[in-house]
Structure formats: structure tokens, C-alpha cells
XYZ file of C-alpha atoms in Angstrom:
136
model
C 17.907 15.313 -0.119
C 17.995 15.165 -4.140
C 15.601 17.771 -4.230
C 17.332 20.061 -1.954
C 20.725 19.708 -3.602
C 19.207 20.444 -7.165
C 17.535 23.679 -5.554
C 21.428 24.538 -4.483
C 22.864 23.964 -7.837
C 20.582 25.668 -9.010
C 21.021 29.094 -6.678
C 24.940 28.395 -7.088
C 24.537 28.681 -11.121
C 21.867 31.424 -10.924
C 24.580 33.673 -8.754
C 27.375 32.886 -10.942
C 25.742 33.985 -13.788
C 24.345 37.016 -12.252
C 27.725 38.197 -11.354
C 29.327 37.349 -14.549
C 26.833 38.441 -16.839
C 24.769 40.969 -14.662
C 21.533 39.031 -15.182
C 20.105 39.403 -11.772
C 16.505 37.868 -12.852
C 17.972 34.951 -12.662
C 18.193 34.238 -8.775
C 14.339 34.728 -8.652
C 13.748 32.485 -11.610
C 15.653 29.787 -10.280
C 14.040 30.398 -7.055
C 10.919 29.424 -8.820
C 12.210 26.426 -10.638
C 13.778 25.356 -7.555
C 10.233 25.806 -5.663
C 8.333 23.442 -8.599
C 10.844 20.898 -7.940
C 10.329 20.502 -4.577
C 6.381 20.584 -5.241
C 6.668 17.998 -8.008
C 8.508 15.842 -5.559
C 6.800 16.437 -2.501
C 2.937 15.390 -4.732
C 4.918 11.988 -5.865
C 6.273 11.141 -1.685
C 2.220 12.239 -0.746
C 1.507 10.166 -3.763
C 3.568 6.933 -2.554
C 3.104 7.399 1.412
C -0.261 8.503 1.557
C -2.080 5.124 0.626
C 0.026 3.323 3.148
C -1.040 5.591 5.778
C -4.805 5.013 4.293
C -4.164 1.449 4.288
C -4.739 1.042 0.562
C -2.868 -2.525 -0.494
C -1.553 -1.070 -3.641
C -1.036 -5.043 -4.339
C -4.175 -6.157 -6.785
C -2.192 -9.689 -6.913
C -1.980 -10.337 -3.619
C -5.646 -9.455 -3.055
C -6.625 -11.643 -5.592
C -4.622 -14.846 -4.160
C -5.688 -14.364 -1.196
C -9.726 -14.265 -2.643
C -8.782 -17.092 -4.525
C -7.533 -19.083 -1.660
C -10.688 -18.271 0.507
C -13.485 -19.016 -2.221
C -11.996 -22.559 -3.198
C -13.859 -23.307 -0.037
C -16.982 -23.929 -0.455
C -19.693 -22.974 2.227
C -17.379 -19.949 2.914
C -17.949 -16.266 2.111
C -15.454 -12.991 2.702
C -17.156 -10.239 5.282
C -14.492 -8.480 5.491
C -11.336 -7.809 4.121
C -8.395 -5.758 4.840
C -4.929 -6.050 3.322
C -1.585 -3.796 3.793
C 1.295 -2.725 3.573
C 4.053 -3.537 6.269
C 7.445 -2.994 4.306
C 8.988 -3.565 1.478
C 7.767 -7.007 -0.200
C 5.284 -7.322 3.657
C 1.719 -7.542 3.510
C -0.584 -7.950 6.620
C -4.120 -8.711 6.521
C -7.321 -9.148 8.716
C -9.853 -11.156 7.212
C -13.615 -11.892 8.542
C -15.374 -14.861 7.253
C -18.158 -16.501 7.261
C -18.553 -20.341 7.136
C -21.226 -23.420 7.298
C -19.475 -25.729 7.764
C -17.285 -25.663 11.247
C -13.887 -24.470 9.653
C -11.318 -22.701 12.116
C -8.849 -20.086 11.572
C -6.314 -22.339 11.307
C -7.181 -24.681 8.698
C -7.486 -21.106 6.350
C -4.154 -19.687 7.316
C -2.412 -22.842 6.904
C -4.093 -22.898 3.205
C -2.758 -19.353 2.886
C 1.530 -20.447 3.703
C 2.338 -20.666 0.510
C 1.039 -17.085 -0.538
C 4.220 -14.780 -0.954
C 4.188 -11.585 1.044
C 2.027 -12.444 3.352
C 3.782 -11.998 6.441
C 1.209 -11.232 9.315
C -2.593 -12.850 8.863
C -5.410 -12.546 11.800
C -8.716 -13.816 10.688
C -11.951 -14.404 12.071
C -14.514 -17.406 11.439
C -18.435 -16.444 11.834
C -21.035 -19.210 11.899
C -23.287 -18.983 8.645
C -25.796 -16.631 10.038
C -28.307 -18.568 7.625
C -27.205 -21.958 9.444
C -27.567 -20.104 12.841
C -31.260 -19.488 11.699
C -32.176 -22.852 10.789
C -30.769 -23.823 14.607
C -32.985 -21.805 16.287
């Protein structure tokens, strides 16, 4: 809406200037200008929107509790990992692990409570496919 109401002012000024000084260039020139606005803001909203709709986190620090949290664990390695973005200040994530030694998905998202933003988690425990080898 700021964009479009800048491109206005700008036509409005442009014809009043025309008519009082008869330079009638400058409704095309401020046609222009207005158009590079618009670009320039419609680049920064694909900017902004476009890794949410990738599902880029954008959040580094959130990632990096989250890592954190997992490898403090010992026998227990990150498959997979995705993290984003739900709102403003909302994170969801789906996380696969792998484990040796019997953990469930519960004990790691009650380790993860305390991590700010996170407001949806699903993850996923795997056996240690090097412990499922040794079974067999």
C-alpha cells in the first residue's frame, strides 16, 4: 500500500507541475520512478517471503540450540533435519535421528521445552543401523 501511494504522489506532483510549468516530461519520468519503486519493493517482499515458502529457517540460533540439545546425547546422531518458519517468533521442526541406545521421542522433546520458539516439534528415533548389524 506504501508503494502504491508514493507512485500517486508522485503522478499528483508530476501533473501539477506539468500544468504549471508546461513540463510535460515529467508524467513519464515519474512514471518510471514510480515503476523502480514498486520493483525495489516487490525484490525485498520476494526477498522476505520467498525463503519461508522454501522452508529456509532464516534462524542460525535456533538451529544451533536445537544441534546442541541433540548432540549432548551421546550414542545419538542427526539424519535429518528440518526447521521453519510458522509466524512471527514460531518455529516448527521435523527431526530424524538416529540412536544406540533405546531413547524415545519423548525423552528428546522434553530436553528440547526450554528452547524458545519452538512451538511445533515431530521427530523420529532410528535404531543405530550399526547396532542393528551387530544383532543380526
Amino acid at each position: 500500500m506504501l508503494a502504491d501511494a508514493l507512485t500517486s504522489i508522485l503522478a499528483i506532483a508530476a501533473l501539477k507541475l506539468g500544468m504549471l510549468w508546461g513540463w510535460s516530461f515529467l508524467d513519464p519520468v515519474m512514471g518510471i520512478v514510480g515503476a523502480l519503486l514498486i520493483c525495489h519493493w516487490a525484490v525485498g517482499l520476494m526477498r522476505e517471503f520467498g525463503s519461508v515458502l522454501l522452508d529456509r529457517s532464516g534462524n542460525k540460533n535456533l538451529v544451533r540450540k536445537i544441534e546442541e540439545t541433540i548432540n549432548d546425547v551421546n550414542g545419538v546422531r542427526i539424519i535429518d533435519f528440518h526447521l521453519w518458519r510458522l509466524g512471527l517468533g514460531h518455529y516448527s521442526a521435523i527431526i530424524s535421528l538416529e540412536s544406540s541406545n533405546g531413547l524415545n521421542p519423548d525423552y528428546f522433546k522434553k530436553r528440547m521445552r526450554h528452547i524458545r520458539g519452538l512451538s511445533h516439534l515431530t521427530i523420529e528415533v532410528n535404531a543405530d543401523s550399526a547396532l542393528c548389524a551387530e544383532k543380526k
